[in-house]
Short mmCIF file of C-alpha atoms and ligand atoms in Angstrom, two decimals:
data_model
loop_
_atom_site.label_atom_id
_atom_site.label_comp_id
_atom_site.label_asym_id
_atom_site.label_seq_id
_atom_site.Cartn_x
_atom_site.Cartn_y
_atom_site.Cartn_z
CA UNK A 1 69.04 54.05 178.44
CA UNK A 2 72.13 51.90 178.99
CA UNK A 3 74.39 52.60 176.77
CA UNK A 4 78.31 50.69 176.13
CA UNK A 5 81.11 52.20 178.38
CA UNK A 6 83.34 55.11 176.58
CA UNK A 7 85.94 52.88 175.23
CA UNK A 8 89.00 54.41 176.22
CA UNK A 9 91.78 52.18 174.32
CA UNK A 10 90.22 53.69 171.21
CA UNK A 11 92.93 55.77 169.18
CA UNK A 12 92.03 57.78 166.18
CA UNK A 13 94.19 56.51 162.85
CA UNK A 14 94.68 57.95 159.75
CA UNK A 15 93.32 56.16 156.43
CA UNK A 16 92.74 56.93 153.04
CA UNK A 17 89.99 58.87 151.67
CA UNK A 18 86.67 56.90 150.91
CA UNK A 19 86.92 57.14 147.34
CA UNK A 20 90.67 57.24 146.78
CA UNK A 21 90.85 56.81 142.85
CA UNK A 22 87.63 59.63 142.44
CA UNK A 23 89.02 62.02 139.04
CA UNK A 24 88.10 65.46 138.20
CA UNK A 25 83.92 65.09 137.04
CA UNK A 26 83.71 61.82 138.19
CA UNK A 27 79.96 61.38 140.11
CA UNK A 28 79.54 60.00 143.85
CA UNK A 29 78.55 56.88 143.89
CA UNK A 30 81.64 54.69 142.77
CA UNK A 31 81.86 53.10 145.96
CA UNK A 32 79.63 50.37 147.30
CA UNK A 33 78.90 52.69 150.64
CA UNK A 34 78.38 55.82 148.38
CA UNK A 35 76.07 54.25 146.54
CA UNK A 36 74.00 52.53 148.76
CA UNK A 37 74.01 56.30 150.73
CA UNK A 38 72.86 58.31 147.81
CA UNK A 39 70.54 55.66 146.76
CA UNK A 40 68.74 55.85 150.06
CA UNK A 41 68.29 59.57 149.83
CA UNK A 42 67.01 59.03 145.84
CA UNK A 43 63.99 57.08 147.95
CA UNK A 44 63.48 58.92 150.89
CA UNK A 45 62.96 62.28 149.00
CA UNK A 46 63.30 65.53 151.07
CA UNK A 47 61.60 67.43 153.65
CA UNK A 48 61.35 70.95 152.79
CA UNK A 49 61.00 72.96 155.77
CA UNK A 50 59.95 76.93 155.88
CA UNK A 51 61.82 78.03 158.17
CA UNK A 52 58.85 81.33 159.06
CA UNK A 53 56.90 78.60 159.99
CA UNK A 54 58.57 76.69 162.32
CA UNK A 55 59.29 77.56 166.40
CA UNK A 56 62.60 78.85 167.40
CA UNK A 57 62.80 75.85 169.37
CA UNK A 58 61.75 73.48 166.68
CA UNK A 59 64.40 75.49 164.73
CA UNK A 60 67.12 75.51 167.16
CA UNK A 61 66.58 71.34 167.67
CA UNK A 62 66.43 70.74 163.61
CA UNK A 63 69.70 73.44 163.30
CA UNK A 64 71.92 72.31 165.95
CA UNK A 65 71.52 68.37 164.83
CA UNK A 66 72.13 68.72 161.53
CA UNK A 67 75.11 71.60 161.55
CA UNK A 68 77.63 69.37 162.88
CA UNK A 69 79.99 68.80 164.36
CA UNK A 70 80.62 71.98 166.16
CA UNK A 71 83.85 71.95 167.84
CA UNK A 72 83.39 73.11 171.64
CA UNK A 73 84.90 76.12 173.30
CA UNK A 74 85.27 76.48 176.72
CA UNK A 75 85.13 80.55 177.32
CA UNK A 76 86.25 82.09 180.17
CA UNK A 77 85.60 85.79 181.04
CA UNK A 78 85.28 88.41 184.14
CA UNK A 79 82.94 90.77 184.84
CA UNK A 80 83.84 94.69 185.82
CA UNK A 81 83.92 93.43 189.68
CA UNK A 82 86.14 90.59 189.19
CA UNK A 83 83.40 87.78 189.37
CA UNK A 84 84.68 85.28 186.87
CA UNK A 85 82.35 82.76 184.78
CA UNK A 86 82.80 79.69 182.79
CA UNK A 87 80.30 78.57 179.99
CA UNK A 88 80.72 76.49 176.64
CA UNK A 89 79.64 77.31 173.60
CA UNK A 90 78.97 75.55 170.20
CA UNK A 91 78.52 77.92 168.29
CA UNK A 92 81.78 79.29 167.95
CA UNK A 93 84.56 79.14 164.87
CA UNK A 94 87.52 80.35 163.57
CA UNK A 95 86.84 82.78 161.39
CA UNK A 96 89.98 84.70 160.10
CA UNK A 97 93.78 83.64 160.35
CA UNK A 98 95.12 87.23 160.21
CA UNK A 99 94.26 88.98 161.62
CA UNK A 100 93.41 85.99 164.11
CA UNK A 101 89.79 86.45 164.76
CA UNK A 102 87.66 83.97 166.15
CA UNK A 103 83.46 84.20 166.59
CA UNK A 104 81.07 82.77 169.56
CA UNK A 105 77.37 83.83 169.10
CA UNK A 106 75.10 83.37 172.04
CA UNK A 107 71.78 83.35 172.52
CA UNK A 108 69.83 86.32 174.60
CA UNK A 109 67.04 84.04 175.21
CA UNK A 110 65.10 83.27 177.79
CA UNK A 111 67.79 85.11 179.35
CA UNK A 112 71.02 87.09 178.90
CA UNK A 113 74.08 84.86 179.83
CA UNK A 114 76.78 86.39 181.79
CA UNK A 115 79.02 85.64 179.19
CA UNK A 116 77.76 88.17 177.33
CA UNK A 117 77.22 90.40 179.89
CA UNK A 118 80.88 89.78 180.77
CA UNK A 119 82.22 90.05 177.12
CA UNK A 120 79.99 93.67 176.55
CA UNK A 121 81.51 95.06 179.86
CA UNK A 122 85.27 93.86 179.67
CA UNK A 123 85.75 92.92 176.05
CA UNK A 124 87.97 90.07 177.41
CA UNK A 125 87.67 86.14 177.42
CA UNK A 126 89.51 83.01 176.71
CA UNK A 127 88.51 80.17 174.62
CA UNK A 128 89.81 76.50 175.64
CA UNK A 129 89.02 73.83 173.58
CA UNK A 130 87.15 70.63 175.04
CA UNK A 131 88.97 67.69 175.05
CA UNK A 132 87.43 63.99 175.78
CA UNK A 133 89.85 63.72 178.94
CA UNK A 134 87.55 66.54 180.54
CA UNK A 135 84.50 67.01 178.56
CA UNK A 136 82.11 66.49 181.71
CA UNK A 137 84.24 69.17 183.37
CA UNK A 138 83.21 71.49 180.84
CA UNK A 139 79.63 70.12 180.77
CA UNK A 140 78.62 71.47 183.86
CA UNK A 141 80.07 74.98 183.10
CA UNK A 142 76.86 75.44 181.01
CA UNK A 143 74.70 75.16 184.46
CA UNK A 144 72.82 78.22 184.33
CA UNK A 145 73.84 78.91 188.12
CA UNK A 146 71.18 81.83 189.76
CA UNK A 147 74.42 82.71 191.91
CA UNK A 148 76.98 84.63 190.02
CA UNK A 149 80.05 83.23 189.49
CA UNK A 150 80.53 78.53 190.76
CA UNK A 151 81.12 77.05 187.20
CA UNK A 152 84.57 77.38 187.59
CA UNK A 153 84.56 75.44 191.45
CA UNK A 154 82.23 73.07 190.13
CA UNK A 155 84.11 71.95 187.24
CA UNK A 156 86.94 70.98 188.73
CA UNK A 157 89.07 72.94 186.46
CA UNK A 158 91.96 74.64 187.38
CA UNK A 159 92.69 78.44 186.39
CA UNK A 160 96.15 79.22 184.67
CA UNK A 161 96.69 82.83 184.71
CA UNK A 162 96.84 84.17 181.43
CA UNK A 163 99.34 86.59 179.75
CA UNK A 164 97.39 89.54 177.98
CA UNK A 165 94.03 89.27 179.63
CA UNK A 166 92.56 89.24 182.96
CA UNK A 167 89.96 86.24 182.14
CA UNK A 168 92.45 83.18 183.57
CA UNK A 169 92.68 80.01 180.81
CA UNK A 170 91.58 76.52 181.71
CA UNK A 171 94.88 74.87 182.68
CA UNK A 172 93.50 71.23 181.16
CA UNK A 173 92.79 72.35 177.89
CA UNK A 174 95.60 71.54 175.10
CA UNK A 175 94.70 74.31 172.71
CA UNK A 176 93.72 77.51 174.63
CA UNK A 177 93.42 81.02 173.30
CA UNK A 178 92.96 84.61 174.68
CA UNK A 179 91.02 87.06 173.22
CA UNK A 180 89.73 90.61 172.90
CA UNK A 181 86.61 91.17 171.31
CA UNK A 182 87.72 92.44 167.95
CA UNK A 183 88.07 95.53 166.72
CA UNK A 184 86.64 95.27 163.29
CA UNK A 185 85.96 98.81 161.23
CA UNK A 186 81.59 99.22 161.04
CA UNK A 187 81.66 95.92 163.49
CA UNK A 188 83.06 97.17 166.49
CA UNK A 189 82.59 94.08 169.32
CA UNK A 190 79.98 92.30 168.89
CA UNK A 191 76.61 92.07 166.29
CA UNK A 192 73.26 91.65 167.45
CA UNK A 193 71.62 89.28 165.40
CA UNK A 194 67.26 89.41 165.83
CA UNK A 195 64.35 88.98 164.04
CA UNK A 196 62.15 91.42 162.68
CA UNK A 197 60.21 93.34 165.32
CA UNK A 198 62.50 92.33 168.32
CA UNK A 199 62.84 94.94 170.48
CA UNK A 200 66.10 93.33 172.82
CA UNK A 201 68.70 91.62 170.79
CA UNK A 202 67.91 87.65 170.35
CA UNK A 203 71.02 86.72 169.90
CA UNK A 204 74.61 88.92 169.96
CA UNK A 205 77.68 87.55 168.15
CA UNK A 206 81.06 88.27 169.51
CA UNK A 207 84.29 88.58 167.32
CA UNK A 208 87.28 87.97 169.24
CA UNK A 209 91.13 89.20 168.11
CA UNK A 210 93.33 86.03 169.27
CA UNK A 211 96.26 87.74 171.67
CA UNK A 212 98.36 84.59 172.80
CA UNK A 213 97.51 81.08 171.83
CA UNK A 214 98.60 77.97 174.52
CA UNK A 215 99.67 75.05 172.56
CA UNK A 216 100.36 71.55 174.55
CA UNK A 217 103.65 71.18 173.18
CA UNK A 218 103.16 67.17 173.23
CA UNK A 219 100.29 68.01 170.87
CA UNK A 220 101.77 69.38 168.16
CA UNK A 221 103.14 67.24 165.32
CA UNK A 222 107.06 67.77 163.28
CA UNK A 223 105.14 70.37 161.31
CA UNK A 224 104.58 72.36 164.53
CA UNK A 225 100.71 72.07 164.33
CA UNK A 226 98.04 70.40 166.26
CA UNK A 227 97.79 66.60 165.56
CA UNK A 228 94.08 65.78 165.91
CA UNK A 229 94.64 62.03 167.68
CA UNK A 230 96.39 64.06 170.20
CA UNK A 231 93.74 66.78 170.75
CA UNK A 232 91.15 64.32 171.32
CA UNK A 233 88.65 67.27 170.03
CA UNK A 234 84.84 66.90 171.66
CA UNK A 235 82.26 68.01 169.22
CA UNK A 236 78.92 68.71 169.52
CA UNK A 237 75.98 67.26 167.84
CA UNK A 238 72.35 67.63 168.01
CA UNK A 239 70.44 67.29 171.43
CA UNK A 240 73.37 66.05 174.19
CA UNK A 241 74.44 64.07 171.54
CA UNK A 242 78.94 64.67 171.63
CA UNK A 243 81.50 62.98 169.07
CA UNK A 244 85.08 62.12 169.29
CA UNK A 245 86.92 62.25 165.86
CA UNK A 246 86.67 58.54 164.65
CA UNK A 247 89.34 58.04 161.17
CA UNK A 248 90.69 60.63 160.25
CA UNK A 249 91.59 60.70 156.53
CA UNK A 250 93.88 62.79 154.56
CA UNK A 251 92.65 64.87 151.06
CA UNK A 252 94.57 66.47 148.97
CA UNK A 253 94.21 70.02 148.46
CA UNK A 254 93.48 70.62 144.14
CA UNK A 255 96.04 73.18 143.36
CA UNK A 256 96.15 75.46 140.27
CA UNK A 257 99.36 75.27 139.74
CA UNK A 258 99.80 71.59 139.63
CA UNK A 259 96.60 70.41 138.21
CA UNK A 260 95.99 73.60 135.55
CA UNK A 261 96.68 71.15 132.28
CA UNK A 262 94.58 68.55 133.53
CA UNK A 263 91.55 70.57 134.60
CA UNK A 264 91.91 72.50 131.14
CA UNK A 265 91.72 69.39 129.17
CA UNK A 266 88.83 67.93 131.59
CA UNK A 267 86.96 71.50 131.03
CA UNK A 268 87.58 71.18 127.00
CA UNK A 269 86.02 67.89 126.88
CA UNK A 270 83.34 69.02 128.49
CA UNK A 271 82.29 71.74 126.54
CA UNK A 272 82.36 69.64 123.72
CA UNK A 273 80.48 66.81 125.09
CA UNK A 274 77.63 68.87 127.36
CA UNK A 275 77.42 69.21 131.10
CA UNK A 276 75.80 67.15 133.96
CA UNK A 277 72.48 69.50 134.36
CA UNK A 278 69.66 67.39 134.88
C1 LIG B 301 78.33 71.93 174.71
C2 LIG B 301 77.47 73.14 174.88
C3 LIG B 301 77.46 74.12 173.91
C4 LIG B 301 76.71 75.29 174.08
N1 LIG B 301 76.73 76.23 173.10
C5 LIG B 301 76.06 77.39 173.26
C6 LIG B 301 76.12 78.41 172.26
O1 LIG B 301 76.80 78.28 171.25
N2 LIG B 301 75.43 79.56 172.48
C7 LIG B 301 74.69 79.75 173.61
O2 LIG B 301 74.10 80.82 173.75
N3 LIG B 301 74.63 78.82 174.58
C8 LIG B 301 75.29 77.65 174.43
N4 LIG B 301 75.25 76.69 175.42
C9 LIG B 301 74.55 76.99 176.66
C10 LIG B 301 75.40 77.81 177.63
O3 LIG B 301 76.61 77.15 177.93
C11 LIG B 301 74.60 78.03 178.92
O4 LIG B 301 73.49 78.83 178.63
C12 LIG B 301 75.39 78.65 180.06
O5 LIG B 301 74.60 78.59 181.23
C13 LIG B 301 75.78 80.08 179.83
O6 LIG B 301 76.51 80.47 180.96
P1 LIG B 301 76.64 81.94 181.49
O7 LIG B 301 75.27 82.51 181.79
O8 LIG B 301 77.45 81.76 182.73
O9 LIG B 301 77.34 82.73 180.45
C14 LIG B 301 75.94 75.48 175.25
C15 LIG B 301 75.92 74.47 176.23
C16 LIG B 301 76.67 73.32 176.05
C17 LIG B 301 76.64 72.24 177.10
#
């Protein structure tokens, strides 16, 4: 398939959000796009999918394309001997600001990855987030190499030692972070995650403590935090589908505080006048 060349004069800008004038109760729709969205759904119906009986790799296709998009983290970890590996994942997150605590769950099967391997023997890693200057770079890490040890060489990265842990950080990335597997009372490292009957875990999550984070200081904005047009994110979609943050618009947060005497005289109302159950 030939598709149009990346366009690289594109710049991400900040707008408005879709629906700027939208008040407390209000219903989606107000907007000529909203409408014409919801009203397409009103027609199509849904597909209701059990998901006992469906393939894990039916599952994993229908899951991974329609949970998005996952941001991309590049992890880097050692193994006892010193042999170091490079793999992304997708299925990672933040999960906790303090303490710092970040999650990466990877899948056991057909095989188990090094990564994990790696993470269960040394409990150490780094996690570099993909950016679109690089994103093939990282793409290849995910070659599932017979040899131990290559991604790194074939990638084309470049290792920058890091401070607290032995895993080195990928130099290119903007917004890197090094990690321990966490230390979490009754969740000590990691989780295996299997269905019933499994006798070898399918799948093992890994909760990482954040040690040092590695911030691109031309990245961050006057409010020392990451400005996303700066990033340049990747994110992952379904199949080898990958996005780059298109608009980005700005929502304000609904505060207690400063909206209390309006949501109390919305709520009123509404108990008087009935709710919007079908
Ligand atoms: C963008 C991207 C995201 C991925 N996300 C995951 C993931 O979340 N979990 C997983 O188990 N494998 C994921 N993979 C596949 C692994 O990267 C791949 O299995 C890799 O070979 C593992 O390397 P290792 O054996 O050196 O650890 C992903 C691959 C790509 C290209």
């Amino acid at each position: 398939m030939s598709l149009p060349a990346f366009d690289e004069s594109f710049v991400p800008t900040y707008t408005a959000p879709p629906n700027p004038s939208w008040k407390l109760g209000d219903a989606p729709g107000a907007t000529a796009f909203s409408k014409q969205w919801l009203e397409a759904g009103e027609k199509a119906g849904y597909k209701v999918i059990d998901t006992s009986e469906v393939s894990p790799h039916e599952l994993y296709a229908l899951m991974i394309s329609g949970i998005i998009p996952r941001p991309i983290g590049l992890v880097s970890s050692m193994s006892e001997s010193g042999v170091e590996n490079l793999a992304p994942f997708s299925f990672f997150n933040m999960l906790t600001p303090f303490p710092p605590t970040i999650m990466i769950s990877l899948t056991n099967l057909p095989r188990v990855k090094d990564t994990a391997r790696n993470l269960l023997a040394t409990r150490q890693f780094t996690v570099n987030i993909v950016s679109e200057a690089w994103v093939e770079n990282a793409n290849v890490a995910a070659l599932d190499l017979p040899e131990e040890g290559g991604e790194w060489a074939l990638s084309g990265l470049t290792k920058a030692q890091s401070v607290m842990v032995r895993p080195p950080r990928v130099k290119e990335s903007a917004f890197s972070m090094e990690c321990e597997t966490a230390h979490v009372p009754q969740l000590w490292k990691h989780i295996d995650i299997s269905p019933p009957g499994f006798a070898q875990p399918a799948n093992t999550l890994f909760l990482g403590t954040v040690k040092r984070i590695h911030v691109r200081q031309d990245i961050l904005n006057e409010r020392g935090v990451v400005d996303p047009r700066k990033l340049r994110p990747v994110a992952r979609l379904g199949d080898v589908s990958y996005a780059r943050l298109g608009e980005v618009f700005r929502l304000p947060r609904y505060l207690w505080e400063d909206q209390k005497e309006e949501v109390e005289r919305f709520l009123g109302e509404r108990k008087e006048g009935g709710d919007n159950e079908p």
